[in-house]
mmCIF file of C-alpha atoms and ligand atoms in Angstrom:
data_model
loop_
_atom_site.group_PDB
_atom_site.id
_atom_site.type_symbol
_atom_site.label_atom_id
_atom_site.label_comp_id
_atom_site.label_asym_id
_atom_site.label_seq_id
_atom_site.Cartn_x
_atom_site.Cartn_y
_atom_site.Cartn_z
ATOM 1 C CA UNK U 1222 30.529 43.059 18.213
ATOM 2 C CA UNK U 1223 28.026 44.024 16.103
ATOM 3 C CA UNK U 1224 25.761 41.378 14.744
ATOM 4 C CA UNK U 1225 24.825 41.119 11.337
ATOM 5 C CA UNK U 1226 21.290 41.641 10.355
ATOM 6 C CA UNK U 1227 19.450 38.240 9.380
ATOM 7 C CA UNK U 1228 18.951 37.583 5.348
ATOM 8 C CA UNK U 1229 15.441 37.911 4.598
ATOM 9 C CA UNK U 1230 14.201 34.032 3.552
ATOM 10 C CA UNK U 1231 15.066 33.600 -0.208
ATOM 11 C CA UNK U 1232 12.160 33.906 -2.926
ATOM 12 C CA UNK U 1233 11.820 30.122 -3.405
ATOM 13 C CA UNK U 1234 11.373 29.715 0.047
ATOM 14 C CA UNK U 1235 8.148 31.018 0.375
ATOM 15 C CA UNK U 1236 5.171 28.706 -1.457
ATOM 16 C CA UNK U 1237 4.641 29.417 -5.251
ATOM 17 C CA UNK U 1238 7.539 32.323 -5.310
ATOM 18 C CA UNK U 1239 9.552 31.618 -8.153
ATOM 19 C CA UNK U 1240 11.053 33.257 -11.093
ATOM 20 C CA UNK U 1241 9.509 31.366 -13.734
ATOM 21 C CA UNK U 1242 7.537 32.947 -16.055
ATOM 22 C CA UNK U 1243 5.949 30.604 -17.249
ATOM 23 C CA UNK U 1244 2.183 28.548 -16.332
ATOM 24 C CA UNK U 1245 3.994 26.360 -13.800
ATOM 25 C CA UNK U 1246 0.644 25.997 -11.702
ATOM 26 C CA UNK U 1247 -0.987 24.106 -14.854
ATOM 27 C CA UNK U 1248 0.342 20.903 -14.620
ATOM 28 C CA UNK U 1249 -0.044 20.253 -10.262
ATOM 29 C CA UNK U 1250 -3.390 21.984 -10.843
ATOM 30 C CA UNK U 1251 -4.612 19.383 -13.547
ATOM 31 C CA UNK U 1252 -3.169 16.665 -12.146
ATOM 32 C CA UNK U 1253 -4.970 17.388 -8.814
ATOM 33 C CA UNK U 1254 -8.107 17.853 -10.417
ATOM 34 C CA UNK U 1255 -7.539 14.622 -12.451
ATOM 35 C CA UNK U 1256 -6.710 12.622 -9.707
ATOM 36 C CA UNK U 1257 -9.478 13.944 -7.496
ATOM 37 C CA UNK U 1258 -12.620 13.322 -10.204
ATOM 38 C CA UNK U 1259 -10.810 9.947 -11.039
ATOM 39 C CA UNK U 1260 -10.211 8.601 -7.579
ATOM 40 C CA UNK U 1261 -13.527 9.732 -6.642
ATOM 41 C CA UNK U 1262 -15.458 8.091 -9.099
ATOM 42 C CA UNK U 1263 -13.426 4.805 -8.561
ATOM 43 C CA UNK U 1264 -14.005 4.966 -4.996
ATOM 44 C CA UNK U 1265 -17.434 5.706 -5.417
ATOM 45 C CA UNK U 1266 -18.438 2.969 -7.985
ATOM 46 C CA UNK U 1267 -15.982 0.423 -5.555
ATOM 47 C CA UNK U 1268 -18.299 0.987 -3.142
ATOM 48 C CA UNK U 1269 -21.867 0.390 -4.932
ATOM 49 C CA UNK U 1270 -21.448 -3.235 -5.205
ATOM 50 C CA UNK U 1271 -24.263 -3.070 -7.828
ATOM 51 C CA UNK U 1272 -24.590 -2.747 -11.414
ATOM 52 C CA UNK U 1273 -20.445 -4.020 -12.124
ATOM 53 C CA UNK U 1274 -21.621 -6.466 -14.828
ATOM 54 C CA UNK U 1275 -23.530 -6.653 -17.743
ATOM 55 C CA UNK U 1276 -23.816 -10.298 -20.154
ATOM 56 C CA UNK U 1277 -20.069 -11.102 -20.287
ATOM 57 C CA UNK U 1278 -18.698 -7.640 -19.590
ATOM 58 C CA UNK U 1279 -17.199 -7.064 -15.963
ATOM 59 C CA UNK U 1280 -15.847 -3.742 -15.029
ATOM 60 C CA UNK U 1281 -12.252 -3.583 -14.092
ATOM 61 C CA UNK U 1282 -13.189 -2.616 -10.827
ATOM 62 C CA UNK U 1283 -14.676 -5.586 -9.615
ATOM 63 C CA UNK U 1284 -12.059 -8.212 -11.219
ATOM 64 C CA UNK U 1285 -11.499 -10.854 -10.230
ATOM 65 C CA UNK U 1286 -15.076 -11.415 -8.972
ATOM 66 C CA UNK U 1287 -14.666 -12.970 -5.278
ATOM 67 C CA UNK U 1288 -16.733 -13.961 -2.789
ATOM 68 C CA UNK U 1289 -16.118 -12.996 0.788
ATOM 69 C CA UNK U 1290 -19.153 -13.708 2.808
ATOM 70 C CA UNK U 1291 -16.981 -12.478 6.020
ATOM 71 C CA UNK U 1292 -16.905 -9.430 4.781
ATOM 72 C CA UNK U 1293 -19.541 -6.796 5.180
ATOM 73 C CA UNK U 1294 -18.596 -4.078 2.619
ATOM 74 C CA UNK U 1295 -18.178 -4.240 -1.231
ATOM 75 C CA UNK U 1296 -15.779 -6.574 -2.833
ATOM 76 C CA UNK U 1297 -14.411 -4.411 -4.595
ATOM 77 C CA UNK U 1298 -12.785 -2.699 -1.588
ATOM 78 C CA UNK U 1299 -11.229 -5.545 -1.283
ATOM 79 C CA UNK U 1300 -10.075 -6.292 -5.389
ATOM 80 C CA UNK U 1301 -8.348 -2.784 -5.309
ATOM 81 C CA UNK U 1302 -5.960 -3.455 -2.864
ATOM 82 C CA UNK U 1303 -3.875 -4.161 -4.686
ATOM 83 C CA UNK U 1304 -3.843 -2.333 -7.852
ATOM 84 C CA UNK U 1305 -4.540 0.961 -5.305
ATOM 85 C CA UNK U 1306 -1.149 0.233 -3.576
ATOM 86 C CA UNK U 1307 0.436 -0.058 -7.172
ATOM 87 C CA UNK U 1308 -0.656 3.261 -8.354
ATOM 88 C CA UNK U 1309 -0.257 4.689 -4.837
ATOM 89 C CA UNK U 1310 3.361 3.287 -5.091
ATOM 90 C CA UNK U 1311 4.437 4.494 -8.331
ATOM 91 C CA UNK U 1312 7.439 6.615 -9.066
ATOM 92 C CA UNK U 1313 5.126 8.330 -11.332
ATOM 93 C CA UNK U 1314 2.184 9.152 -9.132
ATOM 94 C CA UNK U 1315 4.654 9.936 -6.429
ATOM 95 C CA UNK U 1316 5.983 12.833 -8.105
ATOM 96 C CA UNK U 1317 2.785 13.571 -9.347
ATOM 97 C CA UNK U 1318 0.844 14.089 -5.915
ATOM 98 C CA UNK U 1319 3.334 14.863 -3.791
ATOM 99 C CA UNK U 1320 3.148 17.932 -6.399
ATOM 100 C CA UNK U 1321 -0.372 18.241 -6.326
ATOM 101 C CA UNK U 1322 -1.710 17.702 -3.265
ATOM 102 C CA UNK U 1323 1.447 18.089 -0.527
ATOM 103 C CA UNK U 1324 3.000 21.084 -2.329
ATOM 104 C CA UNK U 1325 6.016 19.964 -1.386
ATOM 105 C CA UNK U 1326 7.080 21.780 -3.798
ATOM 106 C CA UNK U 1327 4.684 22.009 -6.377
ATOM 107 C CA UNK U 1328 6.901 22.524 -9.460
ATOM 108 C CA UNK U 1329 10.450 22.530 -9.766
ATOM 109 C CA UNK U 1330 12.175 26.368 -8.634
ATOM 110 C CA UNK U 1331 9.025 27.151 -7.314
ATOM 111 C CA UNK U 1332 9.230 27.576 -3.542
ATOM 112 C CA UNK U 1333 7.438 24.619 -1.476
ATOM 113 C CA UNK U 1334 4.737 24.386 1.249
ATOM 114 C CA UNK U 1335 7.031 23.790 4.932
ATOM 115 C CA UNK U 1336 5.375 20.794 6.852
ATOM 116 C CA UNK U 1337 7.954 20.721 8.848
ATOM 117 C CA UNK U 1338 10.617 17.894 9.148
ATOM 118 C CA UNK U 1339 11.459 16.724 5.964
ATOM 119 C CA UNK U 1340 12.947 13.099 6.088
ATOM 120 C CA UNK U 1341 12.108 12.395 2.179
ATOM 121 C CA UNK U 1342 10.939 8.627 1.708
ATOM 122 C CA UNK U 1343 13.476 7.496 4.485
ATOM 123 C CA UNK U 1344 10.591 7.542 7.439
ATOM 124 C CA UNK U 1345 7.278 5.772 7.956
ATOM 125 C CA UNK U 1346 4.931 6.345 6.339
ATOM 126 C CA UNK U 1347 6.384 7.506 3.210
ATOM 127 C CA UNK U 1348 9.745 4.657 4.013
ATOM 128 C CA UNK U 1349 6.851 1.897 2.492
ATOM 129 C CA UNK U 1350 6.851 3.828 -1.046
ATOM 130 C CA UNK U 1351 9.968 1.367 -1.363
ATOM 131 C CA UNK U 1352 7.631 -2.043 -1.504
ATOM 132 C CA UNK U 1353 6.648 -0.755 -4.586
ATOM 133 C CA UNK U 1354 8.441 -3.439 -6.313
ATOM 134 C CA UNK U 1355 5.892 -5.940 -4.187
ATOM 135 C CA UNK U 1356 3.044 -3.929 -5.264
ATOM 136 C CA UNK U 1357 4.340 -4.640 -9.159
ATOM 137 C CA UNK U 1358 4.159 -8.254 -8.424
ATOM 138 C CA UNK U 1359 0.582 -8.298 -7.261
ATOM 139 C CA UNK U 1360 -0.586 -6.052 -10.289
ATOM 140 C CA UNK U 1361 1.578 -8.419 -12.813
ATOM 141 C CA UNK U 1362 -0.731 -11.219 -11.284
ATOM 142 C CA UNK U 1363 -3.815 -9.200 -11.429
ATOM 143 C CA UNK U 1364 -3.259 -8.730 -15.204
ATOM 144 C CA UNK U 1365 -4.133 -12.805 -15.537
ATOM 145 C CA UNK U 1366 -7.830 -12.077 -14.184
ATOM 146 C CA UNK U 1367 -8.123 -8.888 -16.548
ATOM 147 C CA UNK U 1368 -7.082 -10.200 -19.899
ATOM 148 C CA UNK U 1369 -9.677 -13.449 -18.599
ATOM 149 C CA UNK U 1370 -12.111 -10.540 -18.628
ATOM 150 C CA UNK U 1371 -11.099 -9.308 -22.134
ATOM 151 C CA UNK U 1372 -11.721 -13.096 -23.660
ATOM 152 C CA UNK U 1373 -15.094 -14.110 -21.605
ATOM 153 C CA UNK U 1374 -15.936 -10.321 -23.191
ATOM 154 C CA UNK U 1375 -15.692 -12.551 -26.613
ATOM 155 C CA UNK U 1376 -18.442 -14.941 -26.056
ATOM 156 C CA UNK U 1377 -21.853 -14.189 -26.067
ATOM 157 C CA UNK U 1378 -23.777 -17.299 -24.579
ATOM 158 C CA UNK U 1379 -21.799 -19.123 -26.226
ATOM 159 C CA UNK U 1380 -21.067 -17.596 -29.514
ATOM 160 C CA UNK U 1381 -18.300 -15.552 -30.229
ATOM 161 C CA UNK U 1382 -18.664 -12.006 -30.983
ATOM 162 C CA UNK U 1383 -17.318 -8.430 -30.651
ATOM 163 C CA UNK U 1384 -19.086 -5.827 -28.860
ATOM 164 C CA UNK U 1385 -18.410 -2.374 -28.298
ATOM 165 C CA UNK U 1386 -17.919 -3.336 -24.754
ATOM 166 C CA UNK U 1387 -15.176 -5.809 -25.753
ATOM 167 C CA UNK U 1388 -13.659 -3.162 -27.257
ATOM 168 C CA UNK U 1389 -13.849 -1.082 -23.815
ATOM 169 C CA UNK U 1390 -12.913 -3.998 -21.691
ATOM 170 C CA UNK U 1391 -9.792 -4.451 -24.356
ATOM 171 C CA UNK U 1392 -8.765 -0.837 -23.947
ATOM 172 C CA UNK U 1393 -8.914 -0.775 -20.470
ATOM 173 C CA UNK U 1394 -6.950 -4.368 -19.597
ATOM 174 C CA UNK U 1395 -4.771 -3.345 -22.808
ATOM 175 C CA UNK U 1396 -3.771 -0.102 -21.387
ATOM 176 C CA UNK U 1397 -3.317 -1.727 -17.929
ATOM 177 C CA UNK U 1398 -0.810 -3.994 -18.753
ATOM 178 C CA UNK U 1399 1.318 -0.945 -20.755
ATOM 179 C CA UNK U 1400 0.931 0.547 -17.484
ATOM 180 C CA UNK U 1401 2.440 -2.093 -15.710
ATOM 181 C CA UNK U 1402 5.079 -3.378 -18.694
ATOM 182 C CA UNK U 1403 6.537 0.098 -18.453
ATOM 183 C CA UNK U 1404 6.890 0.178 -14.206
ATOM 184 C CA UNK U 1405 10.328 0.582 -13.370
ATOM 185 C CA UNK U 1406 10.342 -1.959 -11.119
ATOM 186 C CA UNK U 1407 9.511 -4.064 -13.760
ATOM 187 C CA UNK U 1408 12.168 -2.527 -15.828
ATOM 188 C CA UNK U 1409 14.525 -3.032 -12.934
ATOM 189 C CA UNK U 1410 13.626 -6.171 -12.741
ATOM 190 C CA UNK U 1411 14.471 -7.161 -16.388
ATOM 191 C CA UNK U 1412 18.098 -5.532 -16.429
ATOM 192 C CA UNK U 1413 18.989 -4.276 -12.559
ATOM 193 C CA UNK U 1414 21.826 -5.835 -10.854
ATOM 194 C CA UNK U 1415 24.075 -6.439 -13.760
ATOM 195 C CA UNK U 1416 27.599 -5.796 -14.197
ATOM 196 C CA UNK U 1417 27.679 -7.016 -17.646
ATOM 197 C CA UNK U 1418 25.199 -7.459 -20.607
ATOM 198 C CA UNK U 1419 26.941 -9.543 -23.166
ATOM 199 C CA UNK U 1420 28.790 -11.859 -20.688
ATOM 200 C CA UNK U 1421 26.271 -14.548 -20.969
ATOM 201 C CA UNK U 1422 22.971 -15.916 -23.457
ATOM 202 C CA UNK U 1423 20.825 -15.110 -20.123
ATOM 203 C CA UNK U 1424 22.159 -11.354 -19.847
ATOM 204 C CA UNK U 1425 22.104 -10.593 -23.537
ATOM 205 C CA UNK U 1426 18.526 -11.727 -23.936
ATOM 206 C CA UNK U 1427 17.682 -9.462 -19.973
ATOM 207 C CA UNK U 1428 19.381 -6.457 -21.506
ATOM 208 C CA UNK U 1429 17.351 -7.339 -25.284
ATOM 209 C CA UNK U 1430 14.239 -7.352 -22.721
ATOM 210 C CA UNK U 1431 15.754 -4.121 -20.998
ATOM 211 C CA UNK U 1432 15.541 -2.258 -24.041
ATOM 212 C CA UNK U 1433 11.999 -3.024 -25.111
ATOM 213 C CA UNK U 1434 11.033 -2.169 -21.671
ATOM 214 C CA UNK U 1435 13.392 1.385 -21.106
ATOM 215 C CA UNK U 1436 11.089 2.534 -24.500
ATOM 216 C CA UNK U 1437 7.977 1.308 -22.425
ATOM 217 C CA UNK U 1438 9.043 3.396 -19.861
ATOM 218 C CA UNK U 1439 9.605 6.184 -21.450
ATOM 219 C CA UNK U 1440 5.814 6.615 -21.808
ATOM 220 C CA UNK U 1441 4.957 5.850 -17.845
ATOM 221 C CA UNK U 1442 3.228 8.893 -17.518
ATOM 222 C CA UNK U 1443 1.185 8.724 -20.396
ATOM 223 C CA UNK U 1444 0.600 4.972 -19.664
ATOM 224 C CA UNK U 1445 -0.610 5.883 -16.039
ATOM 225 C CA UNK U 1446 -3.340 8.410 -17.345
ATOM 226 C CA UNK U 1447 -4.225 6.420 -20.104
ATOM 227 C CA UNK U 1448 -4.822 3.646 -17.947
ATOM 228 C CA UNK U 1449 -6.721 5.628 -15.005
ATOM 229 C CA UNK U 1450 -9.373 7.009 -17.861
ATOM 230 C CA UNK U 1451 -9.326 3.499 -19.566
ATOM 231 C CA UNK U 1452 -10.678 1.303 -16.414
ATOM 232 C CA UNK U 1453 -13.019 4.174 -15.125
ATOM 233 C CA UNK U 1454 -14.286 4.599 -18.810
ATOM 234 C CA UNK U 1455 -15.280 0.434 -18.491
ATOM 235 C CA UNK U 1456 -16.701 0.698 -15.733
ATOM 236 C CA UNK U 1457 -19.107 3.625 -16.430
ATOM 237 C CA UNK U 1458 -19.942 1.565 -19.606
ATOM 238 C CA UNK U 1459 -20.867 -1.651 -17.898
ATOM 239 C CA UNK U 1460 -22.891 0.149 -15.295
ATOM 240 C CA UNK U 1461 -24.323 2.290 -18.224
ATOM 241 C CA UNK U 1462 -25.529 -1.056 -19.960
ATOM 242 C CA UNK U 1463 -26.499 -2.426 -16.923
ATOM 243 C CA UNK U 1464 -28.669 0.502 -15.380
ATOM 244 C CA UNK U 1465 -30.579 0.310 -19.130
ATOM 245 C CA UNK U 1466 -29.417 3.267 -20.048
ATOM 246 C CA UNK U 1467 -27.481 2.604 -22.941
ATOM 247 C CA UNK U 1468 -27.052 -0.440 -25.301
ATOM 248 C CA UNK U 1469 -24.086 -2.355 -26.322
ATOM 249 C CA UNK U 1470 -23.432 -2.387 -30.013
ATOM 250 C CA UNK U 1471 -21.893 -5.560 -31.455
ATOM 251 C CA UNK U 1472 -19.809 -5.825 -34.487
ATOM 252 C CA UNK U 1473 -20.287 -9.415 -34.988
HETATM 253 S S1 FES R 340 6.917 3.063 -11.434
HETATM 254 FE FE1 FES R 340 4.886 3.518 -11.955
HETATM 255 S S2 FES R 340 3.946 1.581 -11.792
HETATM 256 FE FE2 FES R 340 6.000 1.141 -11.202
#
């Protein structure tokens, strides 16, 4: 019997064919180049281990100031642990660089780069995306030291004031903690696992907290970018102000 001639592989199975017409490359291709100028930076300034504060001021980066005399390399390698496996964790960032960077696919109809076995987020390494709601703890925690940063940022041996770099240190732990108020872990957290919101006083006031927090998260994205060019923007600043090269303005 006569065999059938194979189908030729279907447009959007070949990377980037797709019938879209419109600039579907834009958004993997500026989120790529965001991510790569912004992680470098971080990961270059993480490792200086100079130049992180200036009078009260102490860049994100470096907060909470520890001291590890065991180990060799910058602190702050150690600091970001935990806010790196947040971010790295996020259903946001997910989508976002598996976009990006893995191609996989890099827009929606738009035909994806083949690695090979696809097993989603059910295998190691990607099956530890799903301690993200671990990682959300540790950042809620790391919040604390931050908004400790934003009040020593007040006082100005000893008196209280207002600088400009208050007002960077505020925008950065400020935009952190929208970050993290609008995770949907956190969101999970707050009204998950419920079969019924007006059953009880404690339900009602998780599903009143729900609420608040599904707006939140309606703005993850723009929380997550905000956020990302909020704590590199303080720490250029401090080191700025520290290196000489500018000075701090104060209000008050
Ligand atoms: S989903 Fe993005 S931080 Fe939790």
């Amino acid at each position: 019997m006569a065999q059938r001639a194979q189908a030729a592989p279907a447009a959007t199975e070949r990377l980037g064919s797709t019938d879209r017409r419109d600039a579907w490359w834009l958004a993997p291709a500026l989120t790529a180049l965001g991510l790569t100028v912004l992680g470098a930076y971080s990961f270059w300034a993480a490792l200086q281990n100079a130049h992180y504060e200036f009078g009260p001021y102490l860049s994100p980066l470096y907060s909470p100031k520890v001291v590890a005399p065991w180990w060799p390399l910058s602190p702050a390698l150690l600091i970001l642990i935990p806010p790196v496996l947040f971010r790295a964790t996020c259903y946001y960032y997910r989508k976002a660089y598996y976009r990006a960077f893995f191609l996989d696919p890099p827009a929606c109809a738009v035909g994806e780069l083949h690695l090979g076995k696809y097993a989603g987020e059910r295998k190691f390494p990607f099956v530890l995306q799903n301690l993200h709601r671990f990682a959300f703890y540790l950042a809620f925690v790391w919040l604390f030291f931050l908004w400790h940063d934003v009040w020593k940022a007040l006082w100005f041996d000893g008196r209280f004031g207002i600088g400009l770099g208050t007002l960077v240190i505020l925008a950065s732990t400020g935009t952190l903690t929208l970050y993290t108020f609008s995770c949907h872990s956190f969101r999970h957290l707050a009204g998950g696992g419920l079969d019924c919101f007006s059953c009880s006083a404690a339900a009602r006031t998780r599903h009143g907290l729900w609420t608040k927090l599904t707006v939140l998260n309606g703005h993850h994205m723009g929380f997550a970018w905000i956020s990302f060019f909020a704590v590199t923007f303080a720490d250029v600043y401090v080191r700025l102000l520290s290196l000489g090269v500018l000075h701090d303005v104060r209000f008050l």
